[in-house]
Amino acid sequence: MYDVEKIRADFPILSRQVNGKPLVYLDNGASAQKPQVVIDAITRGYAEEYANVHRGLHYLSNLATEKYEGVRGIVRRFLNAPSEDEIVFTSGTTEGINLISYAWAAPRLQAGDEIVLSVLEHHANIVPWHFLRERQGVVLKWVEPEADGSLDPARVLAAIGPKTRLVAVTQMSNVLGTLVDVKTICTGARDKGVPVLVDGSQACVHMPVDVSDIGCDFYAITGHKLYGPSGSGAIFIHRDRMAEMRPFLGGGDMIDTVTRDTVTYAKPPMRFEAGTPGIVQQIGMGVALDYLMGIGMANIAAHEHALRDYAQSRFAGLNWLNVQGNAPGKGAIFSLTLNGPAHPHDISTILDKRGVAVRAGSHCAMPLMQHLGVSATARASFGMYNTMAEVDALVSALELCHDLLG
Ligand code: PLP
């Protein structure tokens, strides 16, 4: 039985007030709050267990290395990757996708080669590919979503041509909550010999993910959305793609030997992790993932689906409210606008006065905003600790917006 009150008690910040009202935190799509076990792990990491990793032979360095390297196995389990050697640590999804752009795509793609992208993508899964367009003449091929915000895998597969070298697609839109059938995309792309990068930043927070079942080549995650520290993250890289990658960042830890005239590199995944990493951040992410797996991703998904259904039923009664995207099975992320001139920033400011934290803006998804014909939305994004009462609090704060702005 999913005990949301017990889970809430694990997150100290949820008991604070904002603007004299109980905090209703609905900005999880941007970043999630941290449970006490993660906060404790960070404190312990610095107060009792801190040293640099990999380099020392002293007690604390060995302890930090053991804990840090242990996280690779935790990420492997969380994603059901075949091997922990296919997990590269990053500072988050942005770094993960840039790593693939620089280390895998840049040396392989030539002018006229194509990358297939969906219009749902976050800038983190757009701009690294624009770099290749600007610098190497790579062509970006865009796949439009359907009217309900869903992405038809058939359209993605139809966009693959003889010059397509990569498909890069999100598993869940951070704006609309749309879930994308990445497994069908991967199966079809594999038949055409084209690798697939999946941006898993949002999806893996809300549902069980199995990269072996999906059959993707790259799967990027970011720790701070997974109730872990900012500056933590990882990317699953299929071993065959890893073998094709050249080193990206150069420095300590990623080498085997260095002379004045030569350098040889460490084996992957270390080859792609130069310099001192976010040691305590990654250890904190490992604790967060263990915490999530302890509760069970399927249980979290069921709770959030109930929140989504309830929110949708409440929104249905508000004829002055527009909810962007209503794809079947979408996640509990709602991009909202009001009929009339009200700006999403004003909505978010009024909600904030009621203690309700949402995000207003283009959500790092300008091509999607252009597609939707809006410059911004107010986004309410739910997480594992949100409640039905918080849906009601959101709706009553939106009613206030309508009274004041509508
Ligand atoms: N992709 C998606 C779908 C996101 O929602 C985000 C963060 O908002 C990112 C990528 C980038 O993640 P990060 O900023 O943690 O690197």
Short mmCIF file of C-alpha atoms and ligand atoms in Angstrom, two decimals:
data_model
loop_
_atom_site.label_atom_id
_atom_site.label_comp_id
_atom_site.label_asym_id
_atom_site.label_seq_id
_atom_site.Cartn_x
_atom_site.Cartn_y
_atom_site.Cartn_z
CA MET A 1 0.00 0.00 0.00
CA TYR A 2 1.45 3.37 -1.09
CA ASP A 3 1.58 5.59 1.98
CA VAL A 4 2.05 9.09 0.61
CA GLU A 5 2.04 10.69 4.08
CA LYS A 6 4.88 8.41 5.15
CA ILE A 7 6.80 9.36 2.00
CA ARG A 8 6.15 13.06 2.61
CA ALA A 9 7.60 12.71 6.10
CA ASP A 10 10.89 11.67 4.47
CA PHE A 11 11.17 15.10 2.78
CA PRO A 12 11.83 17.79 5.38
CA ILE A 13 11.19 20.73 3.04
CA LEU A 14 7.60 19.64 2.44
CA SER A 15 6.61 20.66 5.95
CA ARG A 16 7.68 24.28 5.50
CA GLN A 17 5.47 27.21 4.67
CA VAL A 18 5.87 29.60 1.75
CA ASN A 19 4.24 33.03 1.86
CA GLY A 20 2.44 31.96 5.02
CA LYS A 21 0.86 28.93 3.34
CA PRO A 22 1.82 25.25 3.37
CA LEU A 23 4.17 24.55 0.49
CA VAL A 24 2.52 22.80 -2.47
CA TYR A 25 5.54 21.85 -4.54
CA LEU A 26 4.52 21.26 -8.16
CA ASP A 27 7.81 22.10 -9.85
CA ASN A 28 9.17 18.57 -9.88
CA GLY A 29 9.73 18.64 -13.62
CA ALA A 30 12.41 21.27 -13.04
CA SER A 31 13.94 19.64 -9.98
CA ALA A 32 12.68 17.41 -7.20
CA GLN A 33 13.06 17.79 -3.43
CA LYS A 34 15.43 15.55 -1.49
CA PRO A 35 14.56 12.92 1.12
CA GLN A 36 16.39 12.92 4.45
CA VAL A 37 18.40 9.82 3.45
CA VAL A 38 19.94 11.80 0.58
CA ILE A 39 20.57 14.86 2.76
CA ASP A 40 22.21 12.58 5.36
CA ALA A 41 24.34 10.90 2.69
CA ILE A 42 25.60 14.30 1.49
CA THR A 43 26.38 15.43 5.04
CA ARG A 44 28.10 12.13 5.88
CA GLY A 45 29.96 12.21 2.58
CA TYR A 46 31.59 15.52 3.52
CA ALA A 47 31.67 15.20 7.33
CA GLU A 48 33.01 11.67 7.64
CA GLU A 49 33.88 10.01 4.37
CA TYR A 50 35.39 12.60 2.06
CA ALA A 51 38.53 12.20 -0.04
CA ASN A 52 39.23 12.18 -3.74
CA VAL A 53 38.43 8.94 -5.52
CA HIS A 54 40.57 6.47 -7.48
CA ARG A 55 43.91 8.09 -6.69
CA GLY A 56 44.79 7.37 -3.09
CA LEU A 57 45.78 4.35 -1.15
CA HIS A 58 44.61 5.73 2.15
CA TYR A 59 41.55 4.70 4.08
CA LEU A 60 39.25 7.61 3.22
CA SER A 61 40.12 7.55 -0.47
CA ASN A 62 39.38 3.86 -0.62
CA LEU A 63 36.10 4.36 1.24
CA ALA A 64 34.99 7.22 -1.04
CA THR A 65 36.03 5.20 -4.12
CA GLU A 66 34.10 2.16 -2.96
CA LYS A 67 30.94 4.19 -2.32
CA TYR A 68 31.27 6.20 -5.54
CA GLU A 69 31.96 3.17 -7.74
CA GLY A 70 29.14 1.30 -6.00
CA VAL A 71 26.71 3.76 -7.57
CA ARG A 72 27.49 2.37 -11.03
CA GLY A 73 25.88 -0.91 -10.01
CA ILE A 74 22.89 0.93 -8.53
CA VAL A 75 22.33 2.83 -11.79
CA ARG A 76 22.73 -0.43 -13.70
CA ARG A 77 19.97 -2.00 -11.60
CA PHE A 78 17.75 1.08 -11.83
CA LEU A 79 17.91 1.00 -15.63
CA ASN A 80 18.34 -2.76 -15.98
CA ALA A 81 21.44 -2.22 -18.11
CA PRO A 82 23.36 -5.38 -19.02
CA SER A 83 26.61 -4.25 -17.38
CA GLU A 84 27.85 -1.47 -15.11
CA ASP A 85 30.67 -0.92 -17.62
CA GLU A 86 28.00 0.61 -19.83
CA ILE A 87 27.22 3.33 -17.26
CA VAL A 88 29.14 6.60 -17.58
CA PHE A 89 28.75 9.16 -14.80
CA THR A 90 27.86 12.69 -15.83
CA SER A 91 26.78 15.90 -14.13
CA GLY A 92 23.31 15.40 -15.62
CA THR A 93 21.50 14.80 -18.86
CA THR A 94 22.89 17.92 -20.51
CA GLU A 95 26.44 16.66 -20.07
CA GLY A 96 25.41 13.14 -21.07
CA ILE A 97 23.95 14.21 -24.41
CA ASN A 98 26.84 16.58 -25.09
CA LEU A 99 29.21 13.68 -24.43
CA ILE A 100 27.49 11.64 -27.15
CA SER A 101 27.49 14.61 -29.50
CA TYR A 102 31.23 15.23 -29.06
CA ALA A 103 32.54 11.72 -28.51
CA TRP A 104 30.32 9.56 -30.72
CA ALA A 105 28.55 11.74 -33.29
CA ALA A 106 31.08 14.48 -34.17
CA PRO A 107 33.81 12.14 -35.42
CA ARG A 108 31.37 9.97 -37.37
CA LEU A 109 28.90 12.35 -38.99
CA GLN A 110 29.60 14.27 -42.17
CA ALA A 111 27.92 17.10 -44.04
CA GLY A 112 24.52 15.95 -45.26
CA ASP A 113 24.17 13.21 -42.65
CA GLU A 114 20.90 13.44 -40.74
CA ILE A 115 19.75 13.33 -37.14
CA VAL A 116 16.05 12.71 -36.56
CA LEU A 117 14.58 14.68 -33.63
CA SER A 118 11.09 15.23 -32.32
CA VAL A 119 9.58 18.66 -31.76
CA LEU A 120 8.92 17.57 -28.15
CA GLU A 121 12.62 17.77 -27.23
CA HIS A 122 14.19 19.79 -24.43
CA HIS A 123 17.01 22.09 -25.53
CA ALA A 124 19.46 19.61 -23.96
CA ASN A 125 18.49 17.22 -26.74
CA ILE A 126 18.51 19.89 -29.45
CA VAL A 127 21.42 22.27 -28.99
CA PRO A 128 24.20 19.61 -28.97
CA TRP A 129 22.86 18.54 -32.41
CA HIS A 130 22.69 22.16 -33.60
CA PHE A 131 26.44 22.30 -32.85
CA LEU A 132 26.92 19.54 -35.43
CA ARG A 133 24.65 21.34 -37.87
CA GLU A 134 26.62 24.59 -37.46
CA ARG A 135 30.08 23.04 -37.47
CA GLN A 136 29.75 20.02 -39.73
CA GLY A 137 26.73 20.57 -41.93
CA VAL A 138 24.68 17.83 -40.29
CA VAL A 139 20.96 18.10 -41.13
CA LEU A 140 18.30 18.05 -38.38
CA LYS A 141 15.06 16.34 -39.43
CA TRP A 142 12.12 17.25 -37.20
CA VAL A 143 9.15 15.00 -36.45
CA GLU A 144 5.92 16.78 -35.54
CA PRO A 145 3.72 15.59 -32.66
CA GLU A 146 0.06 14.77 -33.21
CA ALA A 147 -2.70 17.23 -32.25
CA ASP A 148 -3.04 15.65 -28.79
CA GLY A 149 0.72 16.03 -28.13
CA SER A 150 1.54 12.36 -28.70
CA LEU A 151 4.41 11.27 -30.89
CA ASP A 152 3.62 8.59 -33.44
CA PRO A 153 6.56 6.13 -33.64
CA ALA A 154 5.60 5.47 -37.29
CA ARG A 155 6.26 9.12 -38.11
CA VAL A 156 9.68 8.92 -36.44
CA LEU A 157 10.56 5.76 -38.34
CA ALA A 158 9.29 7.26 -41.61
CA ALA A 159 11.70 10.19 -41.13
CA ILE A 160 14.67 7.79 -41.19
CA GLY A 161 16.34 7.86 -44.57
CA PRO A 162 19.56 6.48 -46.04
CA LYS A 163 21.53 9.40 -44.55
CA THR A 164 20.10 9.17 -41.04
CA ARG A 165 22.84 8.40 -38.52
CA LEU A 166 20.97 8.90 -35.24
CA VAL A 167 17.48 9.27 -33.78
CA ALA A 168 17.39 11.42 -30.62
CA VAL A 169 14.10 11.42 -28.77
CA THR A 170 12.68 11.99 -25.31
CA GLN A 171 10.73 9.28 -23.46
CA MET A 172 8.56 11.89 -21.72
CA SER A 173 7.92 15.51 -22.67
CA ASN A 174 8.84 17.87 -19.85
CA VAL A 175 6.14 20.26 -21.13
CA LEU A 176 3.17 18.05 -21.99
CA GLY A 177 3.89 14.88 -20.03
CA THR A 178 3.51 12.90 -23.26
CA LEU A 179 5.00 9.42 -23.05
CA VAL A 180 6.83 8.28 -26.15
CA ASP A 181 6.90 4.64 -27.23
CA VAL A 182 10.68 4.53 -27.47
CA LYS A 183 10.75 0.74 -27.65
CA THR A 184 8.90 0.71 -30.97
CA ILE A 185 11.17 3.49 -32.23
CA CYS A 186 14.28 1.55 -31.19
CA THR A 187 13.07 -1.69 -32.74
CA GLY A 188 12.25 -0.01 -36.04
CA ALA A 189 15.45 2.07 -36.07
CA ARG A 190 17.58 -1.01 -35.33
CA ASP A 191 16.04 -2.74 -38.37
CA LYS A 192 17.32 0.21 -40.39
CA GLY A 193 20.71 0.15 -38.69
CA VAL A 194 20.24 3.52 -36.97
CA PRO A 195 21.17 4.03 -33.29
CA VAL A 196 18.73 5.74 -30.91
CA LEU A 197 19.49 8.13 -28.07
CA VAL A 198 16.73 8.39 -25.48
CA ASP A 199 16.48 11.41 -23.19
CA GLY A 200 15.21 9.69 -20.07
CA SER A 201 15.41 12.73 -17.76
CA GLN A 202 11.68 12.91 -17.09
CA ALA A 203 10.46 9.38 -17.79
CA CYS A 204 12.74 7.49 -15.42
CA VAL A 205 11.46 9.57 -12.47
CA HIS A 206 7.90 8.41 -12.95
CA MET A 207 7.94 4.80 -14.16
CA PRO A 208 10.08 1.66 -14.29
CA VAL A 209 12.66 1.85 -17.08
CA ASP A 210 14.40 -1.12 -18.67
CA VAL A 211 16.99 -0.10 -21.22
CA SER A 212 17.59 -3.74 -22.19
CA ASP A 213 13.93 -4.10 -23.08
CA ILE A 214 13.78 -0.70 -24.83
CA GLY A 215 16.80 -1.64 -26.89
CA CYS A 216 18.25 1.88 -27.01
CA ASP A 217 21.88 2.76 -27.65
CA PHE A 218 22.05 5.70 -25.24
CA TYR A 219 19.80 6.56 -22.26
CA ALA A 220 20.51 9.74 -20.29
CA ILE A 221 19.33 10.46 -16.72
CA THR A 222 19.83 13.36 -14.34
CA GLY A 223 20.10 12.91 -10.56
CA HIS A 224 18.42 16.10 -9.33
CA LYS A 225 15.06 15.17 -10.88
CA LEU A 226 15.38 11.72 -9.30
CA TYR A 227 15.28 13.20 -5.77
CA GLY A 228 19.10 13.20 -5.72
CA PRO A 229 21.67 16.02 -5.67
CA SER A 230 22.15 18.47 -8.52
CA GLY A 231 25.36 17.87 -10.45
CA SER A 232 24.79 14.11 -10.54
CA GLY A 233 23.72 11.93 -13.43
CA ALA A 234 24.59 9.08 -15.72
CA ILE A 235 24.20 7.82 -19.24
CA PHE A 236 23.78 4.24 -20.36
CA ILE A 237 25.86 3.62 -23.48
CA HIS A 238 25.53 0.33 -25.30
CA ARG A 239 28.92 -1.39 -25.35
CA ASP A 240 29.07 -1.39 -29.17
CA ARG A 241 28.52 2.39 -29.28
CA MET A 242 31.01 2.89 -26.43
CA ALA A 243 33.64 1.11 -28.51
CA GLU A 244 33.02 3.64 -31.30
CA MET A 245 33.52 6.71 -29.10
CA ARG A 246 36.65 8.80 -28.96
CA PRO A 247 37.57 10.45 -25.66
CA PHE A 248 35.92 13.84 -25.09
CA LEU A 249 37.26 15.63 -22.01
CA GLY A 250 40.96 14.97 -21.41
CA GLY A 251 42.70 14.98 -18.05
CA GLY A 252 43.29 12.91 -14.96
CA ASP A 253 41.57 9.57 -14.39
CA MET A 254 40.72 8.91 -18.06
CA ILE A 255 44.23 7.86 -19.08
CA ASP A 256 46.33 4.76 -18.85
CA THR A 257 49.76 6.30 -19.57
CA VAL A 258 50.96 9.76 -20.56
CA THR A 259 54.42 10.62 -21.91
CA ARG A 260 55.69 13.77 -23.58
CA ASP A 261 54.82 12.31 -26.97
CA THR A 262 52.02 9.83 -26.38
CA VAL A 263 48.88 9.12 -24.43
CA THR A 264 46.92 5.93 -23.95
CA TYR A 265 43.47 5.86 -22.45
CA ALA A 266 41.80 4.04 -19.60
CA LYS A 267 39.19 1.44 -20.48
CA PRO A 268 35.58 2.63 -20.74
CA PRO A 269 33.65 3.83 -18.81
CA MET A 270 36.55 5.64 -17.05
CA ARG A 271 37.81 6.83 -20.45
CA PHE A 272 34.86 9.20 -20.55
CA GLU A 273 35.14 10.53 -16.99
CA ALA A 274 38.02 13.00 -16.89
CA GLY A 275 38.98 14.91 -13.76
CA THR A 276 37.62 14.89 -10.24
CA PRO A 277 33.95 13.98 -10.48
CA GLY A 278 30.98 15.03 -8.35
CA ILE A 279 31.91 12.44 -5.73
CA VAL A 280 29.38 13.18 -3.02
CA GLN A 281 26.72 14.11 -5.60
CA GLN A 282 26.96 10.71 -7.28
CA ILE A 283 26.95 8.92 -3.94
CA GLY A 284 23.80 10.93 -3.09
CA MET A 285 22.22 9.93 -6.40
CA GLY A 286 22.90 6.27 -5.56
CA VAL A 287 21.08 6.70 -2.24
CA ALA A 288 18.17 8.40 -4.03
CA LEU A 289 17.89 5.55 -6.56
CA ASP A 290 17.97 2.95 -3.76
CA TYR A 291 15.23 4.94 -2.01
CA LEU A 292 13.10 4.94 -5.18
CA MET A 293 13.66 1.24 -5.84
CA GLY A 294 12.74 0.54 -2.21
CA ILE A 295 9.34 2.17 -2.76
CA GLY A 296 9.07 0.63 -6.22
CA MET A 297 8.85 2.56 -9.48
CA ALA A 298 5.63 0.76 -10.45
CA ASN A 299 4.04 1.89 -7.16
CA ILE A 300 5.18 5.46 -7.78
CA ALA A 301 3.75 5.29 -11.32
CA ALA A 302 0.38 4.07 -10.01
CA HIS A 303 0.21 6.87 -7.43
CA GLU A 304 1.08 9.51 -10.01
CA HIS A 305 -1.46 8.11 -12.49
CA ALA A 306 -4.15 8.55 -9.83
CA LEU A 307 -2.97 12.16 -9.31
CA ARG A 308 -3.07 12.72 -13.07
CA ASP A 309 -6.58 11.31 -13.40
CA TYR A 310 -7.84 13.39 -10.50
CA ALA A 311 -6.20 16.57 -11.82
CA GLN A 312 -7.67 15.94 -15.26
CA SER A 313 -11.14 15.48 -13.77
CA ARG A 314 -10.83 18.75 -11.83
CA PHE A 315 -9.46 20.68 -14.83
CA ALA A 316 -12.33 19.40 -17.00
CA GLY A 317 -14.75 21.59 -15.02
CA LEU A 318 -12.80 24.81 -15.69
CA ASN A 319 -13.82 26.09 -19.12
CA TRP A 320 -11.45 29.10 -18.88
CA LEU A 321 -8.39 26.83 -18.47
CA ASN A 322 -6.38 25.36 -21.36
CA VAL A 323 -4.32 22.25 -20.77
CA GLN A 324 -1.76 21.73 -23.53
CA GLY A 325 -1.55 18.13 -24.70
CA ASN A 326 -3.87 15.31 -23.72
CA ALA A 327 -2.11 12.25 -25.10
CA PRO A 328 -3.43 8.98 -23.70
CA GLY A 329 -1.35 7.68 -20.79
CA LYS A 330 0.51 10.96 -20.34
CA GLY A 331 2.38 11.64 -17.10
CA ALA A 332 1.27 14.04 -14.38
CA ILE A 333 2.73 17.14 -16.03
CA PHE A 334 0.30 19.89 -17.03
CA SER A 335 1.13 22.94 -19.11
CA LEU A 336 -1.56 25.50 -18.43
CA THR A 337 -2.74 28.76 -19.91
CA LEU A 338 -5.87 30.81 -19.20
CA ASN A 339 -8.24 32.03 -21.88
CA GLY A 340 -7.62 35.74 -22.30
CA PRO A 341 -4.54 37.90 -21.86
CA ALA A 342 -3.20 36.45 -18.57
CA HIS A 343 0.52 35.74 -18.84
CA PRO A 344 1.83 32.47 -17.35
CA HIS A 345 4.27 34.50 -15.24
CA ASP A 346 1.34 36.26 -13.60
CA ILE A 347 -0.36 32.90 -13.01
CA SER A 348 2.75 31.55 -11.35
CA THR A 349 3.13 34.67 -9.19
CA ILE A 350 -0.45 34.41 -7.95
CA LEU A 351 -0.09 30.67 -7.31
CA ASP A 352 3.10 31.37 -5.38
CA LYS A 353 1.19 33.70 -3.04
CA ARG A 354 -0.92 30.64 -2.22
CA GLY A 355 2.21 28.57 -1.56
CA VAL A 356 1.82 26.68 -4.87
CA ALA A 357 5.15 26.39 -6.71
CA VAL A 358 4.88 25.93 -10.48
CA ARG A 359 7.17 26.99 -13.33
CA ALA A 360 6.31 29.54 -15.99
CA GLY A 361 8.16 30.02 -19.24
CA SER A 362 9.14 28.07 -22.31
CA HIS A 363 10.58 25.17 -20.28
CA CYS A 364 13.70 24.91 -22.46
CA ALA A 365 11.49 23.68 -25.30
CA MET A 366 11.14 26.60 -27.69
CA PRO A 367 10.45 24.53 -30.84
CA LEU A 368 7.54 22.90 -28.98
CA MET A 369 6.25 26.30 -27.83
CA GLN A 370 6.38 27.48 -31.45
CA HIS A 371 4.48 24.36 -32.49
CA LEU A 372 1.83 24.98 -29.82
CA GLY A 373 1.57 28.65 -30.81
CA VAL A 374 2.27 29.95 -27.30
CA SER A 375 5.29 31.81 -25.92
CA ALA A 376 5.01 30.32 -22.44
CA THR A 377 2.89 28.15 -20.17
CA ALA A 378 2.52 27.68 -16.43
CA ARG A 379 3.58 24.11 -15.73
CA ALA A 380 2.40 22.05 -12.77
CA SER A 381 4.50 18.89 -12.54
CA PHE A 382 3.72 16.28 -9.92
CA GLY A 383 6.01 13.89 -8.10
CA MET A 384 5.92 10.88 -5.81
CA TYR A 385 5.03 12.92 -2.70
CA ASN A 386 2.16 14.99 -4.07
CA THR A 387 -1.41 14.44 -2.87
CA MET A 388 -4.98 14.78 -4.07
CA ALA A 389 -5.38 17.67 -1.59
CA GLU A 390 -2.56 19.43 -3.45
CA VAL A 391 -4.49 19.03 -6.72
CA ASP A 392 -7.37 20.80 -4.95
CA ALA A 393 -5.00 23.53 -3.70
CA LEU A 394 -3.77 24.05 -7.28
CA VAL A 395 -7.31 24.27 -8.63
CA SER A 396 -8.43 26.75 -5.99
CA ALA A 397 -5.33 28.90 -6.66
CA LEU A 398 -6.11 28.74 -10.40
CA GLU A 399 -9.67 29.88 -9.65
CA LEU A 400 -8.18 32.88 -7.88
CA CYS A 401 -6.07 33.57 -10.99
CA HIS A 402 -9.18 33.43 -13.12
CA ASP A 403 -10.97 35.87 -10.79
CA LEU A 404 -8.03 38.29 -10.79
CA LEU A 405 -6.76 37.94 -14.36
CA GLY A 406 -9.53 36.31 -16.35
N1 PLP B 1 15.75 16.68 -20.93
C1 PLP B 1 14.57 16.89 -20.34
C2 PLP B 1 13.34 16.23 -20.92
C3 PLP B 1 14.48 17.69 -19.21
O1 PLP B 1 13.29 17.92 -18.65
C4 PLP B 1 15.67 18.28 -18.69
C5 PLP B 1 15.61 19.18 -17.52
O2 PLP B 1 14.71 19.99 -17.38
C6 PLP B 1 16.88 18.02 -19.33
C7 PLP B 1 16.88 17.20 -20.44
C8 PLP B 1 18.16 18.59 -18.85
O3 PLP B 1 18.52 18.06 -17.63
P1 PLP B 1 19.74 18.71 -16.81
O4 PLP B 1 19.51 20.20 -16.82
O5 PLP B 1 19.60 18.11 -15.48
O6 PLP B 1 20.99 18.34 -17.48
#
